[in-house]
Short mmCIF file of C-alpha atoms in Angstrom, two decimals:
data_model
loop_
_atom_site.label_atom_id
_atom_site.label_comp_id
_atom_site.label_asym_id
_atom_site.label_seq_id
_atom_site.Cartn_x
_atom_site.Cartn_y
_atom_site.Cartn_z
CA MET A 10 148.15 161.73 -12.61
CA PRO A 11 147.81 157.96 -11.38
CA PRO A 12 144.50 157.69 -9.35
CA LEU A 13 146.93 156.96 -6.05
CA ASN A 14 148.78 160.13 -6.54
CA ARG A 15 145.03 162.18 -6.80
CA TRP A 16 143.81 160.64 -3.52
CA ILE A 17 147.37 161.24 -1.59
CA SER A 18 147.25 165.07 -3.35
CA ALA A 19 143.15 165.12 -2.55
CA LEU A 20 143.98 164.21 1.41
CA THR A 21 147.20 166.66 1.80
CA LEU A 22 144.51 169.53 0.62
CA ILE A 23 141.85 168.95 2.90
CA PRO A 24 142.76 169.86 6.60
CA GLY A 25 141.89 167.41 8.69
CA ALA A 26 140.88 164.46 6.46
CA LEU A 27 143.34 161.89 7.65
CA PHE A 28 142.50 162.16 11.43
CA GLY A 29 138.95 164.12 11.61
CA ALA A 30 136.08 164.75 10.25
CA VAL A 31 136.07 165.75 6.50
CA THR A 32 134.66 169.59 6.16
CA HIS A 33 133.08 169.16 3.36
CA ALA A 34 130.18 167.17 1.80
CA ALA A 35 131.14 164.77 -0.35
CA ALA A 36 128.99 163.91 -4.01
CA PRO A 37 127.32 160.77 -3.41
CA VAL A 38 128.78 157.76 -5.12
CA GLN A 39 126.72 155.84 -7.75
CA PRO A 40 127.08 152.07 -7.52
CA VAL A 41 128.87 150.60 -10.32
CA ALA A 42 127.50 147.35 -12.09
CA ALA A 43 129.66 144.38 -12.06
CA PRO A 44 130.68 143.39 -15.42
CA PRO A 45 128.70 139.83 -16.33
CA GLY A 46 131.04 136.97 -15.69
CA PRO A 47 131.48 134.23 -18.19
CA PRO A 48 128.55 131.64 -18.47
CA VAL A 49 128.45 128.74 -16.18
CA THR A 50 128.98 125.60 -18.02
CA ASP A 51 126.69 122.66 -16.73
CA PHE A 52 129.05 119.81 -17.30
CA SER A 53 126.97 117.33 -16.58
CA THR A 54 125.02 117.41 -19.89
CA LEU A 55 128.42 117.63 -21.39
CA PHE A 56 129.90 114.68 -19.68
CA ASN A 57 127.15 112.14 -20.69
CA GLU A 58 127.14 108.75 -22.00
CA ALA A 59 126.98 109.84 -25.53
CA PHE A 60 129.92 112.25 -25.41
CA PHE A 61 132.12 109.20 -24.24
CA LEU A 62 130.51 106.88 -26.76
CA LYS A 63 131.41 109.40 -29.60
CA LEU A 64 135.35 109.69 -28.59
CA GLY A 65 135.74 106.05 -28.96
CA PHE A 66 137.87 103.02 -27.31
CA SER A 67 141.21 104.57 -27.82
CA PHE A 68 140.09 107.73 -26.05
CA MET A 69 138.86 105.74 -23.30
CA VAL A 70 142.31 103.99 -22.91
CA GLY A 71 144.34 107.01 -23.21
CA LEU A 72 142.00 108.61 -20.45
CA ALA A 73 142.64 105.61 -17.96
CA VAL A 74 146.37 105.30 -18.71
CA GLY A 75 146.52 109.06 -18.55
CA TYR A 76 144.82 109.22 -15.00
CA ALA A 77 146.81 105.80 -13.82
CA LEU A 78 149.99 107.70 -14.68
CA LYS A 79 148.98 110.87 -12.89
CA ILE A 80 148.74 108.82 -9.99
CA ALA A 81 151.69 106.72 -10.08
CA PHE A 82 154.10 109.51 -10.77
CA LYS A 83 152.59 111.23 -7.78
CA LEU A 84 152.92 108.16 -5.54
CA ALA A 85 156.59 107.55 -7.04
CA LEU A 86 157.64 110.83 -6.19
CA VAL A 87 156.65 110.67 -2.46
CA VAL A 88 158.10 107.29 -1.72
CA ILE A 89 161.61 108.39 -3.66
CA GLY A 90 161.29 111.37 -1.69
CA VAL A 91 160.76 109.94 1.79
CA ILE A 92 163.87 107.33 0.69
CA LEU A 93 165.87 110.24 -0.05
CA ILE A 94 165.33 112.26 2.83
CA GLY A 95 165.75 109.04 5.38
CA ILE A 96 169.30 108.58 3.39
CA PHE A 97 170.18 112.04 3.92
CA ALA A 98 169.24 111.65 7.50
CA LEU A 99 171.28 108.67 7.76
CA GLN A 100 174.04 110.65 6.10
CA TYR A 101 174.15 113.19 8.40
CA ALA A 102 173.97 111.68 11.57
CA GLY A 103 177.27 109.60 10.25
CA ILE A 104 175.55 105.99 10.36
CA ALA A 105 175.81 105.78 6.70
CA HIS A 106 178.32 107.40 3.72
CA VAL A 107 176.76 107.67 0.38
CA ASP A 108 178.41 107.35 -2.73
CA TRP A 109 176.78 109.82 -4.88
CA SER A 110 178.69 109.48 -8.01
CA GLY A 111 177.85 105.76 -8.20
CA MET A 112 174.24 106.51 -7.52
CA GLU A 113 174.06 109.19 -10.01
CA GLY A 114 175.30 106.36 -12.59
CA GLN A 115 172.65 104.11 -11.67
CA TYR A 116 170.20 106.89 -12.12
CA ASP A 117 171.22 107.58 -15.60
CA ASN A 118 171.00 103.66 -16.58
CA TRP A 119 167.55 103.41 -14.83
CA ALA A 120 166.62 106.68 -17.02
CA SER A 121 168.08 105.76 -20.18
CA TRP A 122 165.99 101.99 -19.34
CA LEU A 123 162.73 103.96 -18.67
CA SER A 124 163.15 106.01 -22.06
CA VAL A 125 163.94 103.15 -24.20
CA ASN A 126 160.79 101.07 -22.59
CA GLY A 127 158.19 104.13 -22.48
CA GLY A 128 158.95 104.97 -25.93
CA ALA A 129 158.34 101.06 -27.13
CA PHE A 130 155.11 101.12 -24.87
CA LEU A 131 153.79 104.10 -26.29
CA ASP A 132 154.71 102.65 -29.98
CA PHE A 133 152.71 99.69 -28.95
CA ILE A 134 149.50 101.42 -27.91
CA GLY A 135 149.82 103.56 -31.17
CA ASN A 136 150.09 100.64 -33.39
CA ASN A 137 147.39 98.57 -31.83
CA LEU A 138 144.88 101.24 -31.46
CA SER A 139 142.67 102.12 -34.29
CA ASN A 140 143.18 106.09 -33.57
CA SER A 141 146.12 106.85 -31.98
CA ALA A 142 145.32 110.59 -32.03
CA SER A 143 142.25 110.35 -29.87
CA PHE A 144 144.66 108.20 -27.43
CA ILE A 145 147.23 111.03 -27.07
CA ALA A 146 143.91 113.22 -26.35
CA GLY A 147 142.63 110.86 -23.68
CA LEU A 148 146.39 110.76 -22.38
CA ALA A 149 146.68 114.44 -22.30
CA LEU A 150 143.37 114.86 -20.44
CA GLY A 151 143.99 111.73 -18.00
CA LEU A 152 147.46 113.62 -17.10
CA LYS A 153 145.27 116.74 -16.91
CA ILE A 154 142.10 115.92 -14.39
#
């Protein structure tokens, strides 16, 4: 029987348990010790100068590029969102008429251009850095933090 059902059946058997005083003395409840949590990690000892010197230049470039891309993506999404809300408002008010099919074609052209040039940029970085795996790790960490 699940614990909730046991409580409900116990409450129905005790007269006055819900709206009055309990007629019998309850056994004292023993405190339960909380399970130990995960150990606290001091990141100041992990991320020191030696840590970054061991990772190398490629990792640091990847970290910087990843962090810059993260900030740029957020900023671009906010700007594009504000512009689209403005366009929707103008169209709703009847001030402007938007040809959404034409805009879709422009978006497809822009997305294909970005994928080609973004791939070329990553190839350039991967070929000109000594350790591209370290760059990719730094890029992933830069996008994460």
